[in-house]
Amino acid sequence: MSKKRFIELLAKKESGEITLLEQREFMSIIDQHPHLARLTETLKAIPLVSKKNSNEYIENQWDMLQEKLQANEAKTNNKAHKKQRLIYFMAAASIFGAIVISVLFFNSESDRKISQQNIFYTKKASKSTLVLPDGSKVWLNADTKISYDKSFNNKTREIELNGEAFFDVAHDADRPFIIHTDKAEVKVLGTAFNIRNYRGEDLLETSLIRGKIEVILSGNKENKIVLKPSEKLSITKNVISKQINTPIAEVITLSHVTMQDSMVVETSWINNKTVLIDKPLYEIAAELERQFNVKSVFKSETAKNYRYTIHLEDKSLEQVMQILQLSKKISYKIENNELIIE
């Protein structure tokens, strides 16, 4: 195994362009070379996407972390090492926009490994792509996490999602692809679709581009909704009925995806062209928090419900707010990583 080939495979893995065969080659190298295996085990993290994607940059960062970890192993005992491992894990996370963590769970009595989980997530103001073990490709929007167990691709392909992701699922009739969220499950065989489900928000939205998906509502396994291409399903929780002024558990809406300039609005974020159509300012502010890694603060309750249509492509936070200010009379300031709207 040449170091150059290892770095090449690592770069492809980080950029989300690694093929299934290359993934197997990468894992084979890890298995055959104990020092790489120990390093990977120590980090518990492999970067997915770097802001600088050159092989030279990746090699330098890898070597830097390896040297620090080797020095740490030489001078610390096992207990202290675990603490230092977390420190270097955070260092790796600060270098790269998205990471995958291999999480091990142990039985407290026998200290025996009982399951293993892979967790992928993106931080605010970052996006990522990755290829799953079955060949399915996933695009992750900002502040998104997905996870799957080591049994993925055995009898089923099951994933948990918090955030927004676009899936291009490899067809496999014998192994259903199931996405679990806190509001519903989405079951597919082979298809392309977008799903948005941020915990803390009352909305789940899934948009089908091609193929067929089945949505199963949480708490009601018998209530299944099948989507056809170009259809969109929205599930809104904790809605207040204007007619009777009482809470409704959820409102389910079936509609079609929105087209604008030959582009599907619901998936525009993949190409860094986020489009928000007739959205209240509080929803736009939540999106700006994720895209620009800021905290929004409203000093005006009235301003929260102003509605806008805006494109976020290639615009700074200042530019976005200037555009919003032209449409409705609002005041704002950006200071100390806070967006204050009055």
mmCIF file of C-alpha atoms in Angstrom:
data_model
loop_
_atom_site.group_PDB
_atom_site.id
_atom_site.type_symbol
_atom_site.label_atom_id
_atom_site.label_comp_id
_atom_site.label_asym_id
_atom_site.label_seq_id
_atom_site.Cartn_x
_atom_site.Cartn_y
_atom_site.Cartn_z
ATOM 1 C CA MET A 1 0.000 0.000 0.000
ATOM 2 C CA SER A 2 1.420 3.380 -0.965
ATOM 3 C CA LYS A 3 0.816 6.425 1.191
ATOM 4 C CA LYS A 4 -0.260 8.286 -1.945
ATOM 5 C CA ARG A 5 -3.027 5.752 -2.646
ATOM 6 C CA PHE A 6 -4.255 5.886 0.953
ATOM 7 C CA ILE A 7 -4.426 9.685 0.853
ATOM 8 C CA GLU A 8 -6.201 9.519 -2.518
ATOM 9 C CA LEU A 9 -8.869 7.178 -1.137
ATOM 10 C CA LEU A 10 -9.240 9.308 1.997
ATOM 11 C CA ALA A 11 -9.732 12.407 -0.152
ATOM 12 C CA LYS A 12 -12.422 10.671 -2.185
ATOM 13 C CA LYS A 13 -14.100 9.454 0.978
ATOM 14 C CA GLU A 14 -14.154 12.973 2.375
ATOM 15 C CA SER A 15 -15.569 14.507 -0.810
ATOM 16 C CA GLY A 16 -18.341 11.898 -1.037
ATOM 17 C CA GLU A 17 -17.058 10.673 -4.420
ATOM 18 C CA ILE A 18 -15.705 7.314 -3.288
ATOM 19 C CA THR A 19 -17.228 4.285 -4.997
ATOM 20 C CA LEU A 20 -18.305 1.095 -3.260
ATOM 21 C CA LEU A 21 -15.232 -0.759 -4.571
ATOM 22 C CA GLU A 22 -12.964 2.036 -3.380
ATOM 23 C CA GLN A 23 -14.655 1.982 0.023
ATOM 24 C CA ARG A 24 -13.849 -1.719 0.262
ATOM 25 C CA GLU A 25 -10.239 -1.024 -0.769
ATOM 26 C CA PHE A 26 -10.008 1.712 1.878
ATOM 27 C CA MET A 27 -11.293 -0.625 4.609
ATOM 28 C CA SER A 28 -8.936 -3.362 3.413
ATOM 29 C CA ILE A 29 -5.971 -0.993 3.831
ATOM 30 C CA ILE A 30 -7.150 -0.122 7.342
ATOM 31 C CA ASP A 31 -7.410 -3.842 8.180
ATOM 32 C CA GLN A 32 -3.947 -4.651 6.805
ATOM 33 C CA HIS A 33 -2.058 -1.801 8.454
ATOM 34 C CA PRO A 34 -2.455 -1.754 12.249
ATOM 35 C CA HIS A 35 -1.014 1.746 12.712
ATOM 36 C CA LEU A 36 -3.733 3.199 10.475
ATOM 37 C CA ALA A 37 -6.346 1.120 12.233
ATOM 38 C CA ARG A 38 -5.172 2.350 15.649
ATOM 39 C CA LEU A 39 -5.213 5.936 14.448
ATOM 40 C CA THR A 40 -8.726 5.611 13.049
ATOM 41 C CA GLU A 41 -9.892 3.934 16.258
ATOM 42 C CA THR A 42 -8.304 6.672 18.347
ATOM 43 C CA LEU A 43 -9.891 9.507 16.420
ATOM 44 C CA LYS A 44 -13.283 7.825 16.165
ATOM 45 C CA ALA A 45 -13.808 10.193 13.278
ATOM 46 C CA ILE A 46 -12.991 10.404 9.599
ATOM 47 C CA PRO A 47 -13.601 13.731 7.848
ATOM 48 C CA LEU A 48 -16.063 13.769 4.953
ATOM 49 C CA VAL A 49 -15.548 17.161 3.357
ATOM 50 C CA SER A 50 -12.739 19.637 3.799
ATOM 51 C CA LYS A 51 -12.924 23.280 2.857
ATOM 52 C CA LYS A 52 -9.584 22.628 1.184
ATOM 53 C CA ASN A 53 -9.944 19.391 -0.746
ATOM 54 C CA SER A 54 -6.396 18.971 -2.071
ATOM 55 C CA ASN A 55 -4.557 15.752 -1.271
ATOM 56 C CA GLU A 56 -1.638 17.789 0.087
ATOM 57 C CA TYR A 57 -3.870 19.559 2.620
ATOM 58 C CA ILE A 58 -5.511 16.302 3.727
ATOM 59 C CA GLU A 59 -2.135 14.602 4.089
ATOM 60 C CA ASN A 60 -0.758 17.437 6.192
ATOM 61 C CA GLN A 61 -3.777 17.473 8.496
ATOM 62 C CA TRP A 62 -3.735 13.681 8.858
ATOM 63 C CA ASP A 63 -0.031 13.653 9.690
ATOM 64 C CA MET A 64 -0.473 16.482 12.175
ATOM 65 C CA LEU A 65 -3.214 14.648 14.050
ATOM 66 C CA GLN A 66 -1.313 11.367 13.918
ATOM 67 C CA GLU A 67 1.801 12.942 15.466
ATOM 68 C CA LYS A 68 -0.216 14.520 18.268
ATOM 69 C CA LEU A 69 -2.061 11.307 19.026
ATOM 70 C CA GLN A 70 1.108 9.195 19.008
ATOM 71 C CA ALA A 71 2.773 11.635 21.400
ATOM 72 C CA ASN A 72 -0.291 11.531 23.587
ATOM 73 C CA GLU A 73 -0.314 7.724 23.695
ATOM 74 C CA ALA A 74 3.303 7.685 24.844
ATOM 75 C CA LYS A 75 2.738 9.856 27.877
ATOM 76 C CA THR A 76 -0.760 9.108 29.120
ATOM 77 C CA ASN A 77 -2.463 6.162 30.727
ATOM 78 C CA ASN A 78 -5.685 4.650 29.403
ATOM 79 C CA LYS A 79 -8.010 6.819 31.455
ATOM 80 C CA ALA A 80 -6.296 10.064 30.530
ATOM 81 C CA HIS A 81 -6.041 8.905 26.926
ATOM 82 C CA LYS A 82 -9.808 8.706 26.620
ATOM 83 C CA LYS A 83 -10.098 12.324 27.670
ATOM 84 C CA GLN A 84 -7.370 13.417 25.252
ATOM 85 C CA ARG A 85 -9.034 11.437 22.448
ATOM 86 C CA LEU A 86 -12.105 13.592 22.846
ATOM 87 C CA ILE A 87 -9.930 16.725 22.653
ATOM 88 C CA TYR A 88 -8.393 15.608 19.371
ATOM 89 C CA PHE A 89 -11.773 14.517 18.074
ATOM 90 C CA MET A 90 -12.941 18.122 18.583
ATOM 91 C CA ALA A 91 -9.794 19.373 16.883
ATOM 92 C CA ALA A 92 -10.577 17.225 13.857
ATOM 93 C CA ALA A 93 -14.155 18.477 13.852
ATOM 94 C CA SER A 94 -12.951 22.074 13.792
ATOM 95 C CA ILE A 95 -10.786 21.400 10.737
ATOM 96 C CA PHE A 96 -13.428 19.749 8.603
ATOM 97 C CA GLY A 97 -17.014 20.779 7.869
ATOM 98 C CA ALA A 98 -18.550 17.350 8.375
ATOM 99 C CA ILE A 99 -17.481 14.193 10.169
ATOM 100 C CA VAL A 100 -18.492 10.594 10.635
ATOM 101 C CA ILE A 101 -18.261 9.088 14.086
ATOM 102 C CA SER A 102 -18.059 5.394 14.788
ATOM 103 C CA VAL A 103 -19.902 5.041 18.090
ATOM 104 C CA LEU A 104 -19.332 1.956 20.212
ATOM 105 C CA PHE A 105 -21.770 0.909 22.927
ATOM 106 C CA PHE A 106 -20.573 -1.410 25.700
ATOM 107 C CA ASN A 107 -22.341 -3.656 28.141
ATOM 108 C CA SER A 108 -21.485 -2.267 31.589
ATOM 109 C CA GLU A 109 -21.102 -5.724 33.123
ATOM 110 C CA SER A 110 -19.054 -7.557 30.548
ATOM 111 C CA ASP A 111 -17.556 -4.534 28.722
ATOM 112 C CA ARG A 112 -18.535 -6.343 25.534
ATOM 113 C CA LYS A 113 -19.318 -4.493 22.323
ATOM 114 C CA ILE A 114 -22.998 -5.022 21.490
ATOM 115 C CA SER A 115 -23.613 -2.631 18.614
ATOM 116 C CA GLN A 116 -21.907 -0.095 16.429
ATOM 117 C CA GLN A 117 -23.322 2.994 14.790
ATOM 118 C CA ASN A 118 -22.065 5.401 12.168
ATOM 119 C CA ILE A 119 -23.102 9.013 12.638
ATOM 120 C CA PHE A 120 -22.678 11.638 9.933
ATOM 121 C CA TYR A 121 -23.379 15.278 10.575
ATOM 122 C CA THR A 122 -22.789 18.733 9.178
ATOM 123 C CA LYS A 123 -22.298 21.855 11.217
ATOM 124 C CA LYS A 124 -24.121 25.119 10.609
ATOM 125 C CA ALA A 125 -22.964 26.996 7.493
ATOM 126 C CA SER A 126 -21.749 23.759 5.854
ATOM 127 C CA LYS A 127 -23.096 21.090 3.501
ATOM 128 C CA SER A 128 -21.797 17.662 2.560
ATOM 129 C CA THR A 129 -22.304 14.604 0.375
ATOM 130 C CA LEU A 130 -21.568 10.956 1.094
ATOM 131 C CA VAL A 131 -21.993 7.505 -0.400
ATOM 132 C CA LEU A 132 -23.584 4.837 1.800
ATOM 133 C CA PRO A 133 -22.359 1.212 1.855
ATOM 134 C CA ASP A 134 -25.152 0.171 -0.549
ATOM 135 C CA GLY A 135 -24.111 2.787 -3.127
ATOM 136 C CA SER A 136 -26.892 5.254 -2.288
ATOM 137 C CA LYS A 137 -25.806 8.892 -2.384
ATOM 138 C CA VAL A 138 -26.859 11.456 0.217
ATOM 139 C CA TRP A 139 -26.611 15.244 0.237
ATOM 140 C CA LEU A 140 -26.708 16.798 3.730
ATOM 141 C CA ASN A 141 -27.897 20.356 4.279
ATOM 142 C CA ALA A 142 -26.524 22.516 7.078
ATOM 143 C CA ASP A 143 -26.981 21.385 10.703
ATOM 144 C CA THR A 144 -28.076 17.875 9.715
ATOM 145 C CA LYS A 145 -27.355 14.464 11.252
ATOM 146 C CA ILE A 146 -27.986 10.954 9.955
ATOM 147 C CA SER A 147 -26.997 7.668 11.547
ATOM 148 C CA TYR A 148 -27.192 3.970 10.737
ATOM 149 C CA ASP A 149 -26.333 0.753 12.543
ATOM 150 C CA LYS A 150 -23.652 -1.728 11.509
ATOM 151 C CA SER A 151 -26.457 -4.042 10.321
ATOM 152 C CA PHE A 152 -27.268 -1.564 7.528
ATOM 153 C CA ASN A 153 -27.619 -3.367 4.188
ATOM 154 C CA ASN A 154 -28.180 -6.789 5.767
ATOM 155 C CA LYS A 155 -31.942 -7.377 5.593
ATOM 156 C CA THR A 156 -32.919 -3.707 5.532
ATOM 157 C CA ARG A 157 -31.261 -0.321 5.063
ATOM 158 C CA GLU A 158 -32.380 1.850 7.976
ATOM 159 C CA ILE A 159 -31.300 5.406 8.759
ATOM 160 C CA GLU A 160 -32.252 8.012 11.367
ATOM 161 C CA LEU A 161 -32.482 11.634 10.237
ATOM 162 C CA ASN A 162 -32.543 14.981 12.003
ATOM 163 C CA GLY A 163 -32.319 17.872 9.552
ATOM 164 C CA GLU A 164 -32.592 18.011 5.770
ATOM 165 C CA ALA A 165 -31.150 15.608 3.215
ATOM 166 C CA PHE A 166 -31.605 14.595 -0.404
ATOM 167 C CA PHE A 167 -31.372 10.861 -1.096
ATOM 168 C CA ASP A 168 -30.623 9.119 -4.392
ATOM 169 C CA VAL A 169 -31.293 5.545 -3.268
ATOM 170 C CA ALA A 170 -29.769 2.521 -5.006
ATOM 171 C CA HIS A 171 -32.510 0.120 -6.091
ATOM 172 C CA ASP A 172 -32.663 -3.113 -4.087
ATOM 173 C CA ALA A 173 -36.082 -4.769 -3.911
ATOM 174 C CA ASP A 174 -34.877 -7.239 -1.262
ATOM 175 C CA ARG A 175 -33.601 -4.579 1.141
ATOM 176 C CA PRO A 176 -36.073 -1.757 1.797
ATOM 177 C CA PHE A 177 -34.561 1.656 2.537
ATOM 178 C CA ILE A 178 -36.235 3.195 5.614
ATOM 179 C CA ILE A 179 -35.679 6.670 7.056
ATOM 180 C CA HIS A 180 -36.780 7.193 10.667
ATOM 181 C CA THR A 181 -37.710 10.624 12.005
ATOM 182 C CA ASP A 182 -39.567 11.761 15.110
ATOM 183 C CA LYS A 183 -42.688 12.499 13.029
ATOM 184 C CA ALA A 184 -42.856 9.751 10.408
ATOM 185 C CA GLU A 185 -41.023 6.969 8.593
ATOM 186 C CA VAL A 186 -40.262 7.022 4.888
ATOM 187 C CA LYS A 187 -39.891 3.670 3.105
ATOM 188 C CA VAL A 188 -38.417 3.338 -0.407
ATOM 189 C CA LEU A 189 -36.931 0.742 -2.748
ATOM 190 C CA GLY A 190 -35.057 2.905 -5.255
ATOM 191 C CA THR A 191 -35.814 6.562 -5.770
ATOM 192 C CA ALA A 192 -34.700 10.180 -5.409
ATOM 193 C CA PHE A 193 -36.359 12.484 -2.914
ATOM 194 C CA ASN A 194 -35.801 15.272 -0.400
ATOM 195 C CA ILE A 195 -36.802 15.139 3.257
ATOM 196 C CA ARG A 196 -36.720 17.982 5.770
ATOM 197 C CA ASN A 197 -37.243 17.288 9.468
ATOM 198 C CA TYR A 198 -35.415 19.458 11.984
ATOM 199 C CA ARG A 199 -36.188 18.560 15.573
ATOM 200 C CA GLY A 200 -37.557 21.571 17.338
ATOM 201 C CA GLU A 201 -39.559 22.532 14.258
ATOM 202 C CA ASP A 202 -43.170 21.435 13.829
ATOM 203 C CA LEU A 203 -42.826 20.639 10.111
ATOM 204 C CA LEU A 204 -41.814 17.488 8.256
ATOM 205 C CA GLU A 205 -41.697 17.845 4.486
ATOM 206 C CA THR A 206 -40.770 15.239 1.900
ATOM 207 C CA SER A 207 -40.659 15.859 -1.858
ATOM 208 C CA LEU A 208 -40.452 13.018 -4.371
ATOM 209 C CA ILE A 209 -38.446 13.578 -7.557
ATOM 210 C CA ARG A 210 -38.655 10.094 -9.078
ATOM 211 C CA GLY A 211 -39.731 6.588 -8.068
ATOM 212 C CA LYS A 212 -42.181 5.937 -5.239
ATOM 213 C CA ILE A 213 -42.069 6.345 -1.475
ATOM 214 C CA GLU A 214 -44.356 5.354 1.369
ATOM 215 C CA VAL A 215 -44.708 7.625 4.407
ATOM 216 C CA ILE A 216 -45.817 6.036 7.674
ATOM 217 C CA LEU A 217 -46.971 8.455 10.350
ATOM 218 C CA SER A 218 -45.466 8.090 13.823
ATOM 219 C CA GLY A 219 -47.855 6.553 16.324
ATOM 220 C CA ASN A 220 -50.104 5.165 13.580
ATOM 221 C CA LYS A 221 -48.476 2.387 11.573
ATOM 222 C CA GLU A 222 -51.709 1.772 9.664
ATOM 223 C CA ASN A 223 -51.803 5.324 8.299
ATOM 224 C CA LYS A 224 -49.659 5.112 5.162
ATOM 225 C CA ILE A 225 -49.392 7.669 2.374
ATOM 226 C CA VAL A 226 -47.842 6.784 -0.994
ATOM 227 C CA LEU A 227 -46.255 9.600 -3.008
ATOM 228 C CA LYS A 228 -45.881 9.772 -6.776
ATOM 229 C CA PRO A 229 -43.178 11.724 -8.636
ATOM 230 C CA SER A 230 -43.363 15.523 -8.187
ATOM 231 C CA GLU A 231 -45.637 15.206 -5.148
ATOM 232 C CA LYS A 232 -44.853 16.760 -1.775
ATOM 233 C CA LEU A 233 -46.158 15.733 1.636
ATOM 234 C CA SER A 234 -46.144 18.167 4.565
ATOM 235 C CA ILE A 235 -46.897 17.173 8.149
ATOM 236 C CA THR A 236 -47.337 20.088 10.537
ATOM 237 C CA LYS A 237 -47.533 19.415 14.278
ATOM 238 C CA ASN A 238 -49.167 21.447 17.051
ATOM 239 C CA VAL A 239 -51.384 23.545 14.774
ATOM 240 C CA ILE A 240 -53.946 25.916 16.274
ATOM 241 C CA SER A 241 -57.278 25.802 14.433
ATOM 242 C CA LYS A 242 -58.492 29.327 13.584
ATOM 243 C CA GLN A 243 -62.077 28.061 13.408
ATOM 244 C CA ILE A 244 -62.300 26.485 16.859
ATOM 245 C CA ASN A 245 -59.174 28.025 18.483
ATOM 246 C CA THR A 246 -57.971 24.683 19.832
ATOM 247 C CA PRO A 247 -54.823 22.628 19.186
ATOM 248 C CA ILE A 248 -54.858 19.989 16.449
ATOM 249 C CA ALA A 249 -52.364 17.136 16.736
ATOM 250 C CA GLU A 250 -51.177 17.461 13.139
ATOM 251 C CA VAL A 251 -52.208 18.682 9.705
ATOM 252 C CA ILE A 252 -51.280 16.596 6.651
ATOM 253 C CA THR A 253 -51.068 18.300 3.263
ATOM 254 C CA LEU A 254 -50.431 16.613 -0.095
ATOM 255 C CA SER A 255 -49.366 18.963 -2.882
ATOM 256 C CA HIS A 256 -46.870 19.231 -5.749
ATOM 257 C CA VAL A 257 -43.272 20.413 -5.725
ATOM 258 C CA THR A 258 -42.735 24.054 -6.626
ATOM 259 C CA MET A 259 -41.063 24.843 -9.941
ATOM 260 C CA GLN A 260 -39.290 28.139 -10.592
ATOM 261 C CA ASP A 261 -37.103 28.842 -13.623
ATOM 262 C CA SER A 262 -37.015 25.092 -14.447
ATOM 263 C CA MET A 263 -35.733 24.371 -10.947
ATOM 264 C CA VAL A 264 -37.361 22.365 -8.160
ATOM 265 C CA VAL A 265 -37.468 24.799 -5.245
ATOM 266 C CA GLU A 266 -37.499 22.065 -2.580
ATOM 267 C CA THR A 267 -34.132 20.690 -3.766
ATOM 268 C CA SER A 268 -32.494 23.954 -4.856
ATOM 269 C CA TRP A 269 -30.276 23.954 -1.739
ATOM 270 C CA ILE A 270 -28.209 21.093 -3.218
ATOM 271 C CA ASN A 271 -26.817 23.562 -5.746
ATOM 272 C CA ASN A 272 -26.448 26.347 -3.155
ATOM 273 C CA LYS A 273 -29.555 28.079 -4.513
ATOM 274 C CA THR A 274 -31.880 28.081 -1.522
ATOM 275 C CA VAL A 275 -35.233 29.606 -2.502
ATOM 276 C CA LEU A 276 -37.843 30.617 0.080
ATOM 277 C CA ILE A 277 -41.312 31.405 -1.284
ATOM 278 C CA ASP A 278 -43.922 33.268 0.754
ATOM 279 C CA LYS A 279 -42.303 32.351 4.072
ATOM 280 C CA PRO A 280 -42.787 34.225 7.369
ATOM 281 C CA LEU A 281 -39.715 36.009 8.669
ATOM 282 C CA TYR A 282 -39.354 33.698 11.684
ATOM 283 C CA GLU A 283 -38.947 30.718 9.313
ATOM 284 C CA ILE A 284 -36.475 32.640 7.172
ATOM 285 C CA ALA A 285 -34.532 33.579 10.312
ATOM 286 C CA ALA A 286 -34.300 29.903 11.293
ATOM 287 C CA GLU A 287 -32.875 29.139 7.835
ATOM 288 C CA LEU A 288 -30.389 32.004 8.135
ATOM 289 C CA GLU A 289 -29.237 30.596 11.480
ATOM 290 C CA ARG A 290 -28.308 27.324 9.782
ATOM 291 C CA GLN A 291 -26.817 28.837 6.641
ATOM 292 C CA PHE A 292 -24.713 31.533 8.357
ATOM 293 C CA ASN A 293 -24.180 30.042 11.831
ATOM 294 C CA VAL A 294 -25.774 32.923 13.717
ATOM 295 C CA LYS A 295 -28.448 33.250 16.388
ATOM 296 C CA SER A 296 -31.553 35.260 15.527
ATOM 297 C CA VAL A 297 -33.269 37.443 18.130
ATOM 298 C CA PHE A 298 -36.632 39.161 17.517
ATOM 299 C CA LYS A 299 -37.381 42.395 19.331
ATOM 300 C CA SER A 300 -40.632 42.797 17.358
ATOM 301 C CA GLU A 301 -43.409 40.184 17.424
ATOM 302 C CA THR A 302 -45.057 41.858 14.432
ATOM 303 C CA ALA A 303 -41.957 41.438 12.266
ATOM 304 C CA LYS A 304 -41.940 37.673 12.853
ATOM 305 C CA ASN A 305 -44.976 37.213 10.604
ATOM 306 C CA TYR A 306 -43.918 39.433 7.698
ATOM 307 C CA ARG A 307 -43.842 37.222 4.604
ATOM 308 C CA TYR A 308 -41.157 37.210 1.928
ATOM 309 C CA THR A 309 -39.965 35.435 -1.196
ATOM 310 C CA ILE A 310 -36.189 35.450 -1.492
ATOM 311 C CA HIS A 311 -33.258 33.668 -3.169
ATOM 312 C CA LEU A 312 -30.212 33.071 -0.954
ATOM 313 C CA GLU A 313 -27.789 32.179 -3.758
ATOM 314 C CA ASP A 314 -24.326 33.764 -3.424
ATOM 315 C CA LYS A 315 -25.458 36.357 -0.896
ATOM 316 C CA SER A 316 -23.962 37.347 2.424
ATOM 317 C CA LEU A 317 -26.101 37.694 5.538
ATOM 318 C CA GLU A 318 -25.856 41.484 5.248
ATOM 319 C CA GLN A 319 -27.067 41.361 1.638
ATOM 320 C CA VAL A 320 -30.006 39.122 2.542
ATOM 321 C CA MET A 321 -31.124 41.439 5.318
ATOM 322 C CA GLN A 322 -30.827 44.486 3.077
ATOM 323 C CA ILE A 323 -33.153 42.848 0.551
ATOM 324 C CA LEU A 324 -35.667 41.964 3.254
ATOM 325 C CA GLN A 325 -35.500 45.508 4.584
ATOM 326 C CA LEU A 326 -36.419 46.905 1.154
ATOM 327 C CA SER A 327 -39.588 44.816 1.047
ATOM 328 C CA LYS A 328 -40.852 45.460 4.587
ATOM 329 C CA LYS A 329 -39.913 48.175 7.045
ATOM 330 C CA ILE A 330 -37.735 46.367 9.561
ATOM 331 C CA SER A 331 -34.599 47.307 11.461
ATOM 332 C CA TYR A 332 -31.776 44.909 12.144
ATOM 333 C CA LYS A 333 -28.199 44.712 13.323
ATOM 334 C CA ILE A 334 -25.587 41.978 13.275
ATOM 335 C CA GLU A 335 -23.230 41.859 16.246
ATOM 336 C CA ASN A 336 -21.464 39.201 18.294
ATOM 337 C CA ASN A 337 -22.748 36.457 15.979
ATOM 338 C CA GLU A 338 -26.347 37.534 16.595
ATOM 339 C CA LEU A 339 -28.916 38.759 14.105
ATOM 340 C CA ILE A 340 -31.167 41.180 15.990
ATOM 341 C CA ILE A 341 -34.424 42.063 14.218
ATOM 342 C CA GLU A 342 -36.582 44.942 15.466
#
